[in-house]
Amino acid sequence: MKRFYVLLMVAGALLAPAQSKKKQSPFAGRWDITVTTPNGMYPNWMELVETSEKPEARFQPRAGSVRPASDVNIDGSRLTLTLNRPPKGPANTWELNVNGDWITGVQKRGDAVVAQLAGVRAPELKRKAPTAWTEPEPLFNGKDLTGWVPDNAANNHWIAQNGTLLNEAKGANLRTTRKFDDFKLHIEYNCPQGGNSGVYLRGRYEIQIAYVERGDNFHSMGAIYGFLAPSVDLPARPGQWESFDVTLLGRSLTIVRNGVTIIANQEVPGITGAALDSDENQPGPFYVQGDHSGGMRYRNITVSVPQM
């Protein structure tokens, strides 16, 4: 009897650490979200991390950079958080419910519901490197916009000029008619001083192309806007031709600028501002920003994909 009691005590001691571990919230992780308003739909993204003190969340709004949420509260399968508190007027908040890998909810301004929310757990996108890649294929023929389409034809200022893709003035964005999953992209760009553009990978992850003061490297030339900062601070070259060589495999990203690796095999956490959608499991187009400033030029745009 004494021996059984001792064994029971030992078993209890072994189980104690496991029982003392806090159960992870069903909201923990990353979420791809679609916001539906009376005027249309747009993508969002959210990540929730449980710390030793309290849960922390960050979200990607429709435009701009990823930012932290406040007043994050979890009650079982219910999550509430504050997106922002304007100087005037009520706060913008989310109220979410989770069911496995799905979340639903509403966005409120004060007590008024302004949008419906629906999302899925973001995919990990962990993939093995291919054994070979196809030969580089041109995406721009240097003569016209074949293979490209503006998002606003009435305000389109993109033209083909002397072998370059030129945005004559601030206006429409431009995207490829084809969609891609994993790829190697080569693109050359000429950004004037004060120019501001970007190239979106799969239409979701923006490589910043700009010579404007932002105050931090997360919004500088070659950054994945708001998420990944270049590891090397290269000299500015406004008005000169430069290049990016980009490899995207799942979420794993490498960017080489002017022959120098500035982002090496880093994970892209989620979509950036002005993404076309939040369907991260799906292929997407290359998408060039033209709604910030004119004067941007691109050329020698080629893509390779995994060889089947």
Tab-separated table of N, CA and C in Angstrom, residues 137-141 144-151 165 173-181 200 202-203 276-277 283-288 301 303:
chain	number	residue	atom	x	y	z
A	137	GLU	N	11.382	34.359	-68.241
A	137	GLU	CA	10.421	34.714	-69.278
A	137	GLU	C	10.027	36.183	-69.124
A	138	PRO	N	10.072	36.979	-70.189
A	138	PRO	CA	9.701	38.394	-70.078
A	138	PRO	C	8.227	38.566	-69.728
A	139	LEU	N	7.949	39.506	-68.828
A	139	LEU	CA	6.577	39.872	-68.510
A	139	LEU	C	6.176	41.183	-69.173
A	140	PHE	N	7.154	41.933	-69.661
A	140	PHE	CA	6.906	43.206	-70.349
A	140	PHE	C	7.678	43.172	-71.659
A	141	ASN	N	6.971	43.387	-72.768
A	141	ASN	CA	7.608	43.251	-74.078
A	141	ASN	C	8.337	44.507	-74.539
A	144	ASP	N	4.335	47.610	-75.595
A	144	ASP	CA	2.982	48.009	-75.207
A	144	ASP	C	2.637	47.321	-73.889
A	145	LEU	N	1.399	47.444	-73.468
A	145	LEU	CA	0.980	46.911	-72.161
A	145	LEU	C	0.368	45.517	-72.260
A	146	THR	N	0.697	44.788	-73.310
A	146	THR	CA	0.230	43.410	-73.429
A	146	THR	C	0.616	42.610	-72.182
A	147	GLY	N	-0.363	41.928	-71.583
A	147	GLY	CA	-0.099	41.148	-70.370
A	147	GLY	C	-0.280	41.923	-69.089
A	148	TRP	N	-0.656	43.198	-69.206
A	148	TRP	CA	-0.861	44.053	-68.032
A	148	TRP	C	-2.220	44.741	-68.142
A	149	VAL	N	-2.826	45.050	-67.010
A	149	VAL	CA	-4.122	45.721	-67.006
A	149	VAL	C	-4.158	46.728	-65.851
A	150	PRO	N	-4.633	47.957	-66.085
A	150	PRO	CA	-4.758	48.938	-64.999
A	150	PRO	C	-5.998	48.659	-64.166
A	151	ASP	N	-5.959	49.077	-62.901
A	151	ASP	CA	-7.147	48.883	-62.059
A	151	ASP	C	-8.153	50.014	-62.225
A	165	LEU	N	8.589	50.685	-68.985
A	165	LEU	CA	7.223	50.827	-68.497
A	165	LEU	C	7.200	52.098	-67.650
A	173	ASN	N	-3.053	51.849	-60.716
A	173	ASN	CA	-2.072	50.791	-60.481
A	173	ASN	C	-2.142	49.815	-61.655
A	174	LEU	N	-1.095	49.005	-61.797
A	174	LEU	CA	-1.010	48.105	-62.945
A	174	LEU	C	-0.689	46.703	-62.457
A	175	ARG	N	-1.364	45.707	-63.027
A	175	ARG	CA	-1.093	44.334	-62.613
A	175	ARG	C	-0.986	43.418	-63.832
A	176	THR	N	-0.304	42.282	-63.620
A	176	THR	CA	-0.206	41.295	-64.700
A	176	THR	C	-1.525	40.539	-64.820
A	177	THR	N	-1.825	40.117	-66.042
A	177	THR	CA	-3.020	39.303	-66.243
A	177	THR	C	-2.786	37.870	-65.778
A	178	ARG	N	-1.522	37.462	-65.727
A	178	ARG	CA	-1.181	36.125	-65.233
A	178	ARG	C	-0.954	36.151	-63.723
A	179	LYS	N	-1.150	34.982	-63.110
A	179	LYS	CA	-0.919	34.839	-61.678
A	179	LYS	C	0.199	33.834	-61.434
A	180	PHE	N	0.892	34.014	-60.301
A	180	PHE	CA	2.050	33.192	-59.992
A	180	PHE	C	2.010	32.755	-58.535
A	181	ASP	N	2.635	31.614	-58.290
A	181	ASP	CA	2.749	31.089	-56.930
A	181	ASP	C	4.185	31.303	-56.448
A	200	TYR	N	4.075	44.516	-55.791
A	200	TYR	CA	3.399	43.546	-54.935
A	200	TYR	C	3.614	42.138	-55.479
A	202	ARG	N	2.533	38.329	-55.654
A	202	ARG	CA	1.222	37.670	-55.603
A	202	ARG	C	0.094	38.675	-55.343
A	203	GLY	N	0.347	39.939	-55.563
A	203	GLY	CA	-0.653	40.971	-55.320
A	203	GLY	C	-0.886	41.238	-53.847
A	276	LEU	N	-4.342	43.129	-52.853
A	276	LEU	CA	-5.543	42.870	-53.650
A	276	LEU	C	-6.529	41.975	-52.911
A	277	ASP	N	-6.007	41.024	-52.129
A	277	ASP	CA	-6.862	40.121	-51.380
A	277	ASP	C	-6.042	39.502	-50.249
A	283	PRO	N	-2.334	31.560	-55.904
A	283	PRO	CA	-1.418	32.384	-56.703
A	283	PRO	C	-1.992	33.786	-56.865
A	284	GLY	N	-1.134	34.713	-57.273
A	284	GLY	CA	-1.586	36.080	-57.492
A	284	GLY	C	-0.707	36.781	-58.505
A	285	PRO	N	-1.123	37.956	-58.969
A	285	PRO	CA	-0.373	38.663	-60.004
A	285	PRO	C	0.768	39.492	-59.416
A	286	PHE	N	1.632	39.972	-60.295
A	286	PHE	CA	2.525	41.065	-59.937
A	286	PHE	C	1.736	42.349	-60.132
A	287	TYR	N	1.922	43.283	-59.211
A	287	TYR	CA	1.051	44.453	-59.145
A	287	TYR	C	1.955	45.639	-58.832
A	288	VAL	N	1.983	46.627	-59.741
A	288	VAL	CA	2.876	47.776	-59.616
A	288	VAL	C	2.061	48.999	-59.215
A	301	ILE	N	11.667	43.077	-66.994
A	301	ILE	CA	10.886	42.347	-65.996
A	301	ILE	C	10.748	40.901	-66.466
A	303	VAL	N	10.403	36.520	-65.189
A	303	VAL	CA	10.004	35.618	-64.118
A	303	VAL	C	10.408	34.190	-64.476
